[in-house]
Tab-separated table of C-alpha atoms (C1' of nucleotides) in Angstrom:
chain	number	residue	atom	x	y	z
A	7	UNK	CA	-108.370	-58.584	-129.361
A	8	UNK	CA	-104.992	-58.256	-130.972
A	9	UNK	CA	-102.078	-58.642	-128.610
A	10	UNK	CA	-100.328	-55.496	-129.733
A	11	UNK	CA	-103.386	-53.403	-129.006
A	12	UNK	CA	-103.502	-54.756	-125.478
A	13	UNK	CA	-99.918	-53.681	-125.056
A	14	UNK	CA	-100.785	-50.151	-126.071
A	15	UNK	CA	-103.875	-50.081	-123.882
A	16	UNK	CA	-101.741	-51.109	-120.921
A	17	UNK	CA	-99.222	-48.418	-121.740
A	18	UNK	CA	-101.989	-45.820	-121.760
A	19	UNK	CA	-103.237	-47.121	-118.425
A	20	UNK	CA	-99.747	-46.807	-116.965
A	21	UNK	CA	-99.779	-43.204	-118.138
A	22	UNK	CA	-102.913	-42.691	-116.084
A	23	UNK	CA	-105.482	-42.800	-118.885
A	24	UNK	CA	-108.000	-44.871	-116.929
A	25	UNK	CA	-109.427	-42.086	-114.831
A	26	UNK	CA	-108.138	-39.045	-116.669
A	27	UNK	CA	-107.719	-37.761	-120.134
A	28	UNK	CA	-104.043	-37.919	-120.928
A	29	UNK	CA	-102.354	-35.590	-123.373
A	30	UNK	CA	-99.912	-37.644	-125.386
A	31	UNK	CA	-98.706	-37.483	-128.963
A	32	UNK	CA	-98.429	-40.473	-131.210
A	33	UNK	CA	-94.681	-39.942	-131.267
A	34	UNK	CA	-94.435	-40.135	-127.491
A	35	UNK	CA	-96.504	-43.293	-127.512
A	36	UNK	CA	-94.304	-44.686	-130.244
A	37	UNK	CA	-91.225	-44.125	-128.097
A	38	UNK	CA	-92.820	-45.865	-125.125
A	39	UNK	CA	-93.752	-48.836	-127.260
A	40	UNK	CA	-90.549	-48.787	-129.272
A	41	UNK	CA	-92.300	-48.492	-132.574
A	42	UNK	CA	-92.861	-45.822	-135.191
A	43	UNK	CA	-95.084	-42.776	-134.957
A	44	UNK	CA	-97.185	-44.134	-137.785
A	45	UNK	CA	-97.791	-47.419	-136.052
A	46	UNK	CA	-98.652	-45.734	-132.763
A	47	UNK	CA	-101.097	-43.525	-134.617
A	48	UNK	CA	-102.672	-46.541	-136.232
A	49	UNK	CA	-102.995	-48.315	-132.888
A	50	UNK	CA	-104.760	-45.285	-131.450
A	51	UNK	CA	-107.205	-45.295	-134.333
A	52	UNK	CA	-107.851	-49.001	-133.907
A	53	UNK	CA	-108.415	-48.700	-130.163
A	54	UNK	CA	-110.800	-45.843	-130.811
A	55	UNK	CA	-112.696	-47.868	-133.388
A	56	UNK	CA	-113.017	-50.729	-130.892
A	57	UNK	CA	-114.407	-48.281	-128.342
A	58	UNK	CA	-111.593	-49.034	-125.929
A	59	UNK	CA	-110.460	-45.412	-125.775
A	60	UNK	CA	-111.974	-42.028	-126.475
A	61	UNK	CA	-110.034	-39.287	-128.185
A	62	UNK	CA	-110.254	-35.572	-128.518
A	63	UNK	CA	-107.865	-33.514	-130.504
A	64	UNK	CA	-106.244	-31.013	-128.173
A	65	UNK	CA	-104.673	-27.812	-129.391
A	66	UNK	CA	-101.759	-29.862	-130.659
A	67	UNK	CA	-101.681	-33.309	-129.103
A	68	UNK	CA	-104.527	-35.727	-128.755
A	69	UNK	CA	-106.278	-36.313	-125.437
A	70	UNK	CA	-106.857	-39.984	-124.728
A	71	UNK	CA	-108.953	-41.657	-122.083
A	72	UNK	CA	-109.614	-45.358	-121.655
A	73	UNK	CA	-113.300	-46.303	-121.806
A	74	UNK	CA	-115.063	-48.724	-119.475
A	75	UNK	CA	-114.716	-51.422	-122.089
A	76	UNK	CA	-111.011	-50.769	-122.247
A	77	UNK	CA	-110.658	-50.797	-118.470
A	78	UNK	CA	-112.594	-54.072	-118.316
A	79	UNK	CA	-110.152	-55.720	-120.662
A	80	UNK	CA	-107.209	-54.567	-118.584
A	81	UNK	CA	-108.917	-55.701	-115.379
A	82	UNK	CA	-109.450	-59.145	-116.791
A	83	UNK	CA	-105.828	-59.289	-117.784
A	84	UNK	CA	-104.860	-58.218	-114.283
A	85	UNK	CA	-107.006	-60.920	-112.750
A	86	UNK	CA	-105.359	-63.541	-114.907
A	87	UNK	CA	-101.920	-62.484	-113.732
A	88	UNK	CA	-103.180	-62.421	-110.181
A	89	UNK	CA	-104.232	-66.016	-110.531
A	90	UNK	CA	-100.867	-66.962	-111.899
A	91	UNK	CA	-98.924	-65.514	-109.009
A	92	UNK	CA	-101.233	-65.293	-106.008
A	93	UNK	CA	-102.740	-68.095	-104.050
A	94	UNK	CA	-105.826	-69.533	-105.642
A	95	UNK	CA	-108.700	-67.321	-104.856
A	96	UNK	CA	-112.399	-67.353	-104.933
A	97	UNK	CA	-114.384	-65.304	-107.336
A	98	UNK	CA	-117.320	-63.337	-106.040
A	99	UNK	CA	-120.387	-62.121	-107.848
A	100	UNK	CA	-123.323	-60.071	-106.730
A	101	UNK	CA	-126.445	-60.796	-108.686
A	102	UNK	CA	-130.119	-61.271	-108.211
A	103	UNK	CA	-132.443	-64.173	-108.558
A	104	UNK	CA	-134.368	-64.656	-111.783
A	105	UNK	CA	-136.735	-67.286	-113.099
A	106	UNK	CA	-135.492	-69.722	-115.661
A	107	UNK	CA	-137.689	-70.504	-118.614
A	108	UNK	CA	-137.884	-74.071	-117.456
A	109	UNK	CA	-134.829	-75.075	-119.470
A	110	UNK	CA	-133.073	-76.072	-116.268
A	111	UNK	CA	-135.798	-78.572	-115.555
A	112	UNK	CA	-135.624	-79.834	-119.112
A	113	UNK	CA	-131.884	-80.341	-119.040
A	114	UNK	CA	-131.901	-81.895	-115.589
A	115	UNK	CA	-134.435	-84.404	-116.767
A	116	UNK	CA	-131.855	-85.817	-119.172
A	117	UNK	CA	-130.316	-89.065	-117.982
A	118	UNK	CA	-127.030	-88.144	-119.658
A	119	UNK	CA	-126.594	-85.197	-117.323
A	120	UNK	CA	-128.103	-86.769	-114.218
A	121	UNK	CA	-125.868	-89.813	-114.341
A	122	UNK	CA	-122.718	-87.794	-114.832
A	123	UNK	CA	-123.624	-85.326	-112.076
A	124	UNK	CA	-124.351	-88.209	-109.759
A	125	UNK	CA	-121.111	-89.903	-110.605
A	126	UNK	CA	-118.878	-86.837	-110.238
A	127	UNK	CA	-120.675	-84.757	-107.643
A	128	UNK	CA	-122.125	-87.542	-105.568
A	129	UNK	CA	-125.685	-86.325	-105.610
A	130	UNK	CA	-128.761	-86.409	-107.770
A	131	UNK	CA	-129.546	-82.843	-108.716
A	132	UNK	CA	-132.897	-81.352	-107.818
A	133	UNK	CA	-134.820	-81.114	-111.088
A	134	UNK	CA	-134.415	-77.426	-111.854
A	135	UNK	CA	-131.624	-74.885	-111.691
A	136	UNK	CA	-131.339	-71.772	-109.585
A	137	UNK	CA	-130.793	-68.905	-111.990
A	138	UNK	CA	-128.888	-65.778	-111.003
A	139	UNK	CA	-128.444	-62.775	-113.229
A	140	UNK	CA	-125.120	-61.000	-112.912
A	141	UNK	CA	-124.341	-57.459	-114.037
A	142	UNK	CA	-122.702	-56.856	-117.393
A	143	UNK	CA	-119.597	-55.561	-115.660
A	144	UNK	CA	-118.916	-58.998	-114.167
A	145	UNK	CA	-118.610	-60.668	-117.528
A	146	UNK	CA	-114.803	-60.582	-117.375
A	147	UNK	CA	-114.891	-62.685	-114.216
A	148	UNK	CA	-116.931	-65.220	-116.093
A	149	UNK	CA	-114.419	-65.358	-118.887
A	150	UNK	CA	-111.712	-65.940	-116.287
A	151	UNK	CA	-113.602	-68.796	-114.664
A	152	UNK	CA	-113.880	-70.491	-118.023
A	153	UNK	CA	-110.118	-70.508	-118.298
A	154	UNK	CA	-109.999	-72.966	-115.433
A	155	UNK	CA	-110.626	-76.649	-115.897
A	156	UNK	CA	-113.380	-77.134	-113.331
A	157	UNK	CA	-115.057	-80.484	-113.729
A	158	UNK	CA	-116.188	-81.274	-117.210
A	159	UNK	CA	-119.398	-83.130	-117.905
A	160	UNK	CA	-119.162	-84.639	-121.355
A	161	UNK	CA	-121.586	-84.042	-124.155
A	162	UNK	CA	-124.028	-86.787	-125.031
A	163	UNK	CA	-126.723	-87.526	-127.537
A	164	UNK	CA	-130.293	-88.664	-127.345
A	165	UNK	CA	-132.330	-89.849	-130.277
A	166	UNK	CA	-133.515	-86.257	-130.729
A	167	UNK	CA	-130.518	-84.002	-130.222
A	168	UNK	CA	-127.053	-83.417	-128.841
A	169	UNK	CA	-126.465	-81.974	-125.387
A	170	UNK	CA	-123.264	-79.951	-125.129
A	171	UNK	CA	-120.499	-80.413	-122.583
A	172	UNK	CA	-120.707	-78.321	-119.410
A	173	UNK	CA	-118.199	-77.281	-116.771
A	174	UNK	CA	-118.938	-77.437	-113.053
A	175	UNK	CA	-117.416	-75.428	-110.226
A	176	UNK	CA	-118.011	-75.618	-106.519
A	177	UNK	CA	-119.815	-72.542	-105.357
A	178	UNK	CA	-121.872	-71.028	-102.608
A	179	UNK	CA	-125.007	-68.948	-103.062
A	180	UNK	CA	-125.754	-66.927	-99.922
A	181	UNK	CA	-123.336	-69.189	-98.055
A	182	UNK	CA	-125.141	-72.347	-99.149
A	183	UNK	CA	-123.047	-74.881	-100.999
A	184	UNK	CA	-124.018	-75.807	-104.511
A	185	UNK	CA	-122.523	-76.277	-107.969
A	186	UNK	CA	-122.208	-73.760	-110.794
A	187	UNK	CA	-122.855	-75.193	-114.237
A	188	UNK	CA	-121.540	-73.378	-117.305
A	189	UNK	CA	-121.616	-74.428	-120.942
A	190	UNK	CA	-118.081	-75.594	-121.675
A	191	UNK	CA	-118.048	-73.860	-125.041
A	192	UNK	CA	-119.931	-71.044	-126.610
A	193	UNK	CA	-120.899	-67.630	-125.442
A	194	UNK	CA	-121.214	-65.990	-122.110
A	195	UNK	CA	-124.599	-65.622	-120.650
A	196	UNK	CA	-125.419	-63.162	-117.914
A	197	UNK	CA	-127.379	-65.917	-116.197
A	198	UNK	CA	-125.526	-68.318	-113.936
A	199	UNK	CA	-127.160	-71.666	-113.253
A	200	UNK	CA	-126.669	-73.591	-110.051
A	201	UNK	CA	-127.574	-77.143	-109.143
A	202	UNK	CA	-127.867	-78.833	-105.781
A	203	UNK	CA	-129.426	-81.975	-104.340
A	204	UNK	CA	-132.017	-79.695	-102.745
A	205	UNK	CA	-134.508	-77.163	-103.980
A	206	UNK	CA	-132.254	-74.169	-103.551
A	207	UNK	CA	-134.980	-71.605	-103.946
A	208	UNK	CA	-136.834	-73.059	-100.971
A	209	UNK	CA	-133.751	-73.779	-98.920
A	210	UNK	CA	-132.511	-70.214	-99.342
A	211	UNK	CA	-136.008	-68.803	-98.992
A	212	UNK	CA	-135.541	-66.296	-101.795
A	213	UNK	CA	-137.728	-65.023	-104.581
A	214	UNK	CA	-137.187	-63.372	-107.952
A	215	UNK	CA	-135.316	-60.103	-107.751
A	216	UNK	CA	-133.736	-60.859	-104.377
A	217	UNK	CA	-130.032	-60.047	-104.220
A	218	UNK	CA	-127.740	-63.047	-103.918
A	219	UNK	CA	-124.069	-63.277	-103.160
A	220	UNK	CA	-122.130	-65.888	-105.023
A	221	UNK	CA	-118.661	-67.303	-104.414
A	222	UNK	CA	-117.126	-69.553	-107.025
A	223	UNK	CA	-114.218	-71.782	-106.119
A	224	UNK	CA	-112.199	-72.126	-109.270
A	225	UNK	CA	-109.416	-74.242	-107.835
A	226	UNK	CA	-110.856	-77.070	-105.863
A	227	UNK	CA	-112.653	-79.500	-108.074
A	228	UNK	CA	-115.742	-81.336	-107.050
A	229	UNK	CA	-114.493	-84.551	-105.440
B	7	UNK	CA	-90.609	-59.164	-126.686
B	8	UNK	CA	-93.362	-59.672	-129.198
B	9	UNK	CA	-96.830	-59.148	-127.843
B	10	UNK	CA	-98.222	-62.391	-129.198
B	11	UNK	CA	-95.527	-64.419	-127.481
B	12	UNK	CA	-96.368	-62.796	-124.175
B	13	UNK	CA	-99.948	-63.844	-124.681
B	14	UNK	CA	-98.898	-67.438	-125.172
B	15	UNK	CA	-96.543	-67.355	-122.231
B	16	UNK	CA	-99.390	-66.105	-120.049
B	17	UNK	CA	-101.632	-68.867	-121.341
B	18	UNK	CA	-99.021	-71.454	-120.418
B	19	UNK	CA	-98.716	-69.906	-116.968
B	20	UNK	CA	-102.489	-70.132	-116.514
B	21	UNK	CA	-102.192	-73.800	-117.365
B	22	UNK	CA	-99.760	-74.162	-114.488
B	23	UNK	CA	-96.523	-74.252	-116.461
B	24	UNK	CA	-94.594	-72.045	-114.032
B	25	UNK	CA	-93.881	-74.674	-111.428
B	26	UNK	CA	-94.664	-77.835	-113.339
B	27	UNK	CA	-94.151	-79.387	-116.687
B	28	UNK	CA	-97.462	-79.277	-118.483
B	29	UNK	CA	-98.470	-81.749	-121.140
B	30	UNK	CA	-100.225	-79.858	-123.879
B	31	UNK	CA	-100.403	-80.275	-127.629
B	32	UNK	CA	-99.983	-77.449	-130.078
B	33	UNK	CA	-103.586	-77.970	-131.148
B	34	UNK	CA	-104.862	-77.496	-127.611
B	35	UNK	CA	-102.786	-74.363	-127.268
B	36	UNK	CA	-104.103	-73.164	-130.614
B	37	UNK	CA	-107.676	-73.565	-129.382
B	38	UNK	CA	-106.925	-71.625	-126.205
B	39	UNK	CA	-105.362	-68.808	-128.184
B	40	UNK	CA	-107.876	-68.990	-131.011
B	41	UNK	CA	-105.286	-69.511	-133.672
B	42	UNK	CA	-104.089	-72.380	-135.864
B	43	UNK	CA	-102.122	-75.408	-134.777
B	44	UNK	CA	-99.256	-74.287	-136.986
B	45	UNK	CA	-99.073	-70.874	-135.376
B	46	UNK	CA	-99.205	-72.330	-131.866
B	47	UNK	CA	-96.394	-74.684	-132.807
B	48	UNK	CA	-94.336	-71.794	-134.119
B	49	UNK	CA	-94.928	-69.780	-130.941
B	50	UNK	CA	-93.702	-72.692	-128.863
B	51	UNK	CA	-90.561	-72.905	-130.953
B	52	UNK	CA	-89.967	-69.183	-130.628
B	53	UNK	CA	-90.466	-69.205	-126.861
B	54	UNK	CA	-88.048	-72.107	-126.610
B	55	UNK	CA	-85.476	-70.276	-128.702
B	56	UNK	CA	-85.802	-67.239	-126.438
B	57	UNK	CA	-85.227	-69.484	-123.420
B	58	UNK	CA	-88.588	-68.546	-121.946
B	59	UNK	CA	-89.788	-72.146	-121.854
B	60	UNK	CA	-88.220	-75.592	-121.878
B	61	UNK	CA	-89.669	-78.441	-123.850
B	62	UNK	CA	-89.486	-82.173	-123.867
B	63	UNK	CA	-91.272	-84.401	-126.268
B	64	UNK	CA	-93.515	-86.715	-124.317
B	65	UNK	CA	-94.802	-89.975	-125.674
B	66	UNK	CA	-97.169	-88.009	-127.882
B	67	UNK	CA	-97.607	-84.459	-126.659
B	68	UNK	CA	-94.921	-82.021	-125.699
B	69	UNK	CA	-94.120	-81.197	-122.073
B	70	UNK	CA	-93.657	-77.499	-121.483
B	71	UNK	CA	-92.330	-75.615	-118.484
B	72	UNK	CA	-91.734	-71.900	-118.160
B	73	UNK	CA	-88.144	-70.947	-117.328
B	74	UNK	CA	-87.046	-68.364	-114.775
B	75	UNK	CA	-86.606	-65.856	-117.573
B	76	UNK	CA	-90.133	-66.514	-118.696
B	77	UNK	CA	-91.518	-66.215	-115.196
B	78	UNK	CA	-89.641	-62.933	-114.741
B	79	UNK	CA	-91.302	-61.456	-117.777
B	80	UNK	CA	-94.723	-62.470	-116.523
B	81	UNK	CA	-93.957	-61.101	-113.066
B	82	UNK	CA	-92.993	-57.763	-114.505
B	83	UNK	CA	-96.209	-57.699	-116.471
B	84	UNK	CA	-98.124	-58.516	-113.322
B	85	UNK	CA	-96.449	-55.697	-111.459
B	86	UNK	CA	-97.422	-53.249	-114.155
B	87	UNK	CA	-101.062	-54.261	-113.900
B	88	UNK	CA	-100.826	-54.055	-110.142
B	89	UNK	CA	-99.692	-50.470	-110.436
B	90	UNK	CA	-102.532	-49.666	-112.766
B	91	UNK	CA	-105.209	-50.945	-110.411
B	92	UNK	CA	-103.809	-50.920	-106.901
B	93	UNK	CA	-102.858	-47.978	-104.784
B	94	UNK	CA	-99.454	-46.608	-105.574
B	95	UNK	CA	-96.920	-48.658	-103.835
B	96	UNK	CA	-93.349	-48.494	-102.899
B	97	UNK	CA	-90.771	-50.706	-104.426
B	98	UNK	CA	-88.287	-52.431	-102.169
B	99	UNK	CA	-84.849	-53.730	-102.909
B	100	UNK	CA	-82.317	-55.526	-100.819
B	101	UNK	CA	-78.778	-54.945	-101.922
B	102	UNK	CA	-75.366	-54.329	-100.560
B	103	UNK	CA	-73.024	-51.389	-100.581
B	104	UNK	CA	-70.307	-51.216	-103.215
B	105	UNK	CA	-67.674	-48.675	-104.139
B	106	UNK	CA	-68.166	-46.581	-107.220
B	107	UNK	CA	-65.267	-46.090	-109.556
B	108	UNK	CA	-65.350	-42.403	-108.840
B	109	UNK	CA	-67.785	-41.757	-111.690
B	110	UNK	CA	-70.339	-40.439	-109.234
B	111	UNK	CA	-67.898	-37.796	-108.091
B	112	UNK	CA	-67.108	-36.926	-111.681
B	113	UNK	CA	-70.737	-36.541	-112.675
B	114	UNK	CA	-71.652	-34.629	-109.547
B	115	UNK	CA	-68.877	-32.170	-110.291
B	116	UNK	CA	-70.726	-31.124	-113.464
B	117	UNK	CA	-72.515	-27.793	-113.110
B	118	UNK	CA	-75.219	-29.000	-115.484
B	119	UNK	CA	-76.284	-31.681	-113.017
B	120	UNK	CA	-75.639	-29.711	-109.817
B	121	UNK	CA	-77.766	-26.770	-110.903
B	122	UNK	CA	-80.683	-28.930	-111.969
B	123	UNK	CA	-80.550	-31.037	-108.806
B	124	UNK	CA	-80.457	-27.896	-106.738
B	125	UNK	CA	-83.359	-26.402	-108.622
B	126	UNK	CA	-85.607	-29.458	-108.500
B	127	UNK	CA	-84.581	-31.178	-105.295
B	128	UNK	CA	-83.732	-28.124	-103.241
B	129	UNK	CA	-80.294	-29.264	-102.199
B	130	UNK	CA	-76.753	-29.312	-103.445
B	131	UNK	CA	-75.755	-32.966	-103.715
B	132	UNK	CA	-72.778	-34.219	-101.765
B	133	UNK	CA	-70.042	-34.785	-104.369
B	134	UNK	CA	-70.245	-38.541	-104.747
B	135	UNK	CA	-72.962	-41.128	-105.043
B	136	UNK	CA	-73.816	-43.997	-102.742
B	137	UNK	CA	-73.690	-47.148	-104.866
B	138	UNK	CA	-75.803	-50.191	-104.066
B	139	UNK	CA	-75.634	-53.438	-105.966
B	140	UNK	CA	-78.921	-55.268	-106.350
B	141	UNK	CA	-79.390	-58.929	-107.250
B	142	UNK	CA	-80.053	-59.921	-110.839
B	143	UNK	CA	-83.500	-61.128	-109.892
B	144	UNK	CA	-84.588	-57.589	-109.046
B	145	UNK	CA	-83.995	-56.306	-112.533
B	146	UNK	CA	-87.673	-56.468	-113.407
B	147	UNK	CA	-88.439	-54.025	-110.593
B	148	UNK	CA	-85.951	-51.660	-112.095
B	149	UNK	CA	-87.612	-51.880	-115.462
B	150	UNK	CA	-90.908	-51.092	-113.805
B	151	UNK	CA	-89.535	-48.045	-112.051
B	152	UNK	CA	-88.337	-46.705	-115.349
B	153	UNK	CA	-91.872	-46.810	-116.678
B	154	UNK	CA	-92.773	-44.062	-114.228
B	155	UNK	CA	-92.048	-40.451	-114.943
B	156	UNK	CA	-90.088	-39.607	-111.805
B	157	UNK	CA	-88.345	-36.281	-112.107
B	158	UNK	CA	-86.316	-35.866	-115.228
B	159	UNK	CA	-83.038	-34.004	-115.252
B	160	UNK	CA	-82.350	-32.937	-118.797
B	161	UNK	CA	-79.274	-33.774	-120.755
B	162	UNK	CA	-76.675	-31.053	-121.256
B	163	UNK	CA	-73.405	-30.518	-123.034
B	164	UNK	CA	-70.023	-29.272	-122.041
B	165	UNK	CA	-67.263	-28.371	-124.440
B	166	UNK	CA	-66.023	-31.948	-124.122
B	167	UNK	CA	-69.057	-34.201	-124.171
B	168	UNK	CA	-72.768	-34.747	-123.699
B	169	UNK	CA	-74.241	-35.811	-120.397
B	170	UNK	CA	-77.392	-37.882	-120.750
B	171	UNK	CA	-80.730	-37.226	-119.128
B	172	UNK	CA	-81.390	-38.910	-115.777
B	173	UNK	CA	-84.517	-39.721	-113.801
B	174	UNK	CA	-84.809	-39.120	-110.078
B	175	UNK	CA	-87.030	-40.857	-107.544
B	176	UNK	CA	-87.460	-40.222	-103.843
B	177	UNK	CA	-86.056	-43.106	-101.907
B	178	UNK	CA	-84.826	-44.248	-98.540
B	179	UNK	CA	-81.690	-46.250	-97.889
B	180	UNK	CA	-81.820	-47.891	-94.463
B	181	UNK	CA	-84.643	-45.501	-93.600
B	182	UNK	CA	-82.603	-42.436	-94.506
B	183	UNK	CA	-84.123	-40.190	-97.157
B	184	UNK	CA	-82.229	-39.636	-100.345
B	185	UNK	CA	-82.731	-39.615	-104.097
B	186	UNK	CA	-82.270	-42.425	-106.594
B	187	UNK	CA	-80.711	-41.381	-109.880
B	188	UNK	CA	-81.146	-43.553	-112.965
B	189	UNK	CA	-80.101	-42.922	-116.542
B	190	UNK	CA	-83.312	-41.951	-118.336
B	191	UNK	CA	-82.442	-44.058	-121.349
B	192	UNK	CA	-80.188	-46.965	-122.014
B	193	UNK	CA	-79.587	-50.183	-120.248
B	194	UNK	CA	-80.175	-51.429	-116.780
B	195	UNK	CA	-77.316	-51.548	-114.420
B	196	UNK	CA	-77.274	-53.668	-111.306
B	197	UNK	CA	-75.842	-50.667	-109.451
B	198	UNK	CA	-78.242	-48.096	-108.084
B	199	UNK	CA	-76.849	-44.648	-107.379
B	200	UNK	CA	-78.180	-42.388	-104.666
B	201	UNK	CA	-77.567	-38.721	-103.982
B	202	UNK	CA	-78.199	-36.661	-100.890
B	203	UNK	CA	-77.066	-33.320	-99.440
B	204	UNK	CA	-75.005	-35.327	-96.971
B	205	UNK	CA	-72.277	-37.892	-97.181
B	206	UNK	CA	-74.576	-40.896	-97.025
B	207	UNK	CA	-71.839	-43.405	-96.369
B	208	UNK	CA	-70.818	-41.566	-93.201
B	209	UNK	CA	-74.361	-40.708	-92.154
B	210	UNK	CA	-75.450	-44.359	-92.471
B	211	UNK	CA	-72.172	-45.591	-91.029
B	212	UNK	CA	-71.877	-48.428	-93.553
B	213	UNK	CA	-69.005	-49.926	-95.469
B	214	UNK	CA	-68.617	-51.976	-98.653
B	215	UNK	CA	-70.497	-55.250	-98.574
B	216	UNK	CA	-72.925	-54.178	-95.860
B	217	UNK	CA	-76.535	-55.076	-96.627
B	218	UNK	CA	-78.808	-52.128	-97.288
B	219	UNK	CA	-82.565	-51.944	-97.571
B	220	UNK	CA	-83.940	-49.616	-100.178
B	221	UNK	CA	-87.439	-48.264	-100.704
B	222	UNK	CA	-88.193	-46.354	-103.886
B	223	UNK	CA	-91.251	-44.139	-104.055
B	224	UNK	CA	-92.312	-44.180	-107.653
B	225	UNK	CA	-95.391	-42.035	-107.269
B	226	UNK	CA	-94.543	-38.945	-105.327
B	227	UNK	CA	-92.243	-36.732	-107.268
B	228	UNK	CA	-89.531	-34.694	-105.681
B	229	UNK	CA	-91.220	-31.329	-105.024
C	17	DA	C1'	-102.190	-88.998	-132.788
C	18	DT	C1'	-98.460	-85.723	-132.816
C	19	DT	C1'	-94.860	-81.665	-134.458
C	20	DA	C1'	-93.380	-78.640	-137.771
C	21	DC	C1'	-91.809	-77.729	-142.742
C	22	DT	C1'	-92.787	-75.153	-147.168
C	23	DA	C1'	-95.199	-72.072	-149.897
C	24	DA	C1'	-98.661	-68.906	-150.682
C	25	DG	C1'	-101.750	-65.677	-148.843
C	26	DT	C1'	-102.692	-61.993	-145.515
C	27	DT	C1'	-101.646	-58.476	-142.350
C	28	DA	C1'	-98.694	-55.151	-140.274
C	29	DC	C1'	-94.958	-51.918	-140.545
C	30	DG	C1'	-92.818	-47.520	-141.493
C	31	DA	C1'	-90.647	-44.150	-145.005
C	32	DG	C1'	-92.376	-40.509	-147.364
C	33	DT	C1'	-95.372	-37.030	-147.080
C	34	DA	C1'	-99.857	-34.114	-147.020
C	35	DA	C1'	-102.698	-31.357	-144.283
D	28	DT	C1'	-95.089	-28.995	-134.492
D	29	DT	C1'	-99.173	-32.349	-134.929
D	30	DT	C1'	-102.139	-36.648	-137.148
D	31	DA	C1'	-102.665	-39.943	-140.482
D	32	DC	C1'	-102.641	-41.161	-145.560
D	33	DT	C1'	-100.353	-44.202	-149.409
D	34	DC	C1'	-97.787	-47.957	-150.732
D	35	DG	C1'	-93.714	-51.020	-151.101
D	36	DT	C1'	-91.801	-54.306	-148.221
D	37	DA	C1'	-91.330	-57.098	-144.087
D	38	DA	C1'	-93.512	-60.089	-140.924
D	39	DC	C1'	-96.910	-63.164	-139.660
D	40	DT	C1'	-100.385	-66.743	-140.643
D	41	DT	C1'	-102.134	-71.015	-142.323
D	42	DA	C1'	-103.378	-74.742	-145.804
D	43	DG	C1'	-101.218	-78.681	-147.292
D	44	DT	C1'	-98.373	-82.149	-145.873
D	45	DA	C1'	-94.293	-85.042	-144.348
D	46	DA	C1'	-92.426	-87.521	-140.742
DNA sequence: ATTACTAAGTTACGAGTAA
DNA sequence: TTTACTCGTAACTTAGTAA
């Protein structure tokens, strides 16, 4: 997202456009942003196109309201600032247990991962990940987590293929300590994968669909 | 300030550059910001020129630290987001009493102001403002206050000159209710002016140099 | 490896203006 | 009054490089 559009979105939020439609002309917006009416108008059109705001044409002025997508972007921004100025905090997710397709087992059978996990985390992971699906709305938290260094497990190659780098964060699932593993690059999945020396599914005594509460510690690194 | 520079400044803050020098190459910054190495390099130069960061050239990479000016800008941004998502909050200042140059008395002798104050605030202001000097570091709070609508007293003209619009906010000075008056446009002064139906200086029993504690209510409008 | 210059390409801006 | 188009110009970006 372009930085200048974020600026405008924030301005609209300050004017109360998150929970209400706000009646504001492009000229008024231009004055707030110290730009021209034309540019403000263009920004509004761009935000609309990106589905970050909705517009209706009022009798004279336009009525603008920020969409959920738009509010999500601002929330993420807010969380970033919070992390800059507030004490390091934990990030919470509510999700529910799902079955992996066995990929976890496949990956955790790779020596390249096992050895690095053992070296950095001090345990040999149970062969298989605990998979938790998180709601779409939490995706901004995920993006935030990825901004933090965590503990990086380097990529490696076998004779067959390359295994990408992953990032690890200390976490708890239903108050039980374990380690979140995220791909270091690439896209966001709605499935979080956790590893542990134990069989987490048994230890937690949970089955598919059960709600789980996750806390990710983004500050303290493993070891 | 340009929106894209703010973005970079925030990125540096997330990397811990507010309280420490951070060793980071322009290429690494470029990857974080999803732009080119050249652009990241240019941003760094611009931020340095604006005195928002300091730089040293390390053995290979540059060492970057955010200056107080830079941190102030980020803090203000943070406060804006806070106001978007948190419950309306009051803004506090600590300052000390100073003498006006008699301008307050002059302005408050103008019918154009008196009538509008009376109409909107329900009282005839005591002829003279209470002037409080606030520290330089609080200037970002002032900028934030100005983002809120408050109650606007319109500009008016006399035969001699034009008197600019002002914004009013409910406030307390040492727990005594009064009204903050700020010029609606133009620059920030380090002197806050308060009006009240009473002679505040007598009512509060304070003299020049005495510390005063101010709370500004940016949400609730007068009447 | 770095940083950062130049030059050319791309995008954004806003005056003028229509609807 | 509005919103938003066109289009000339200003600003920003980046490939190619030098140091």
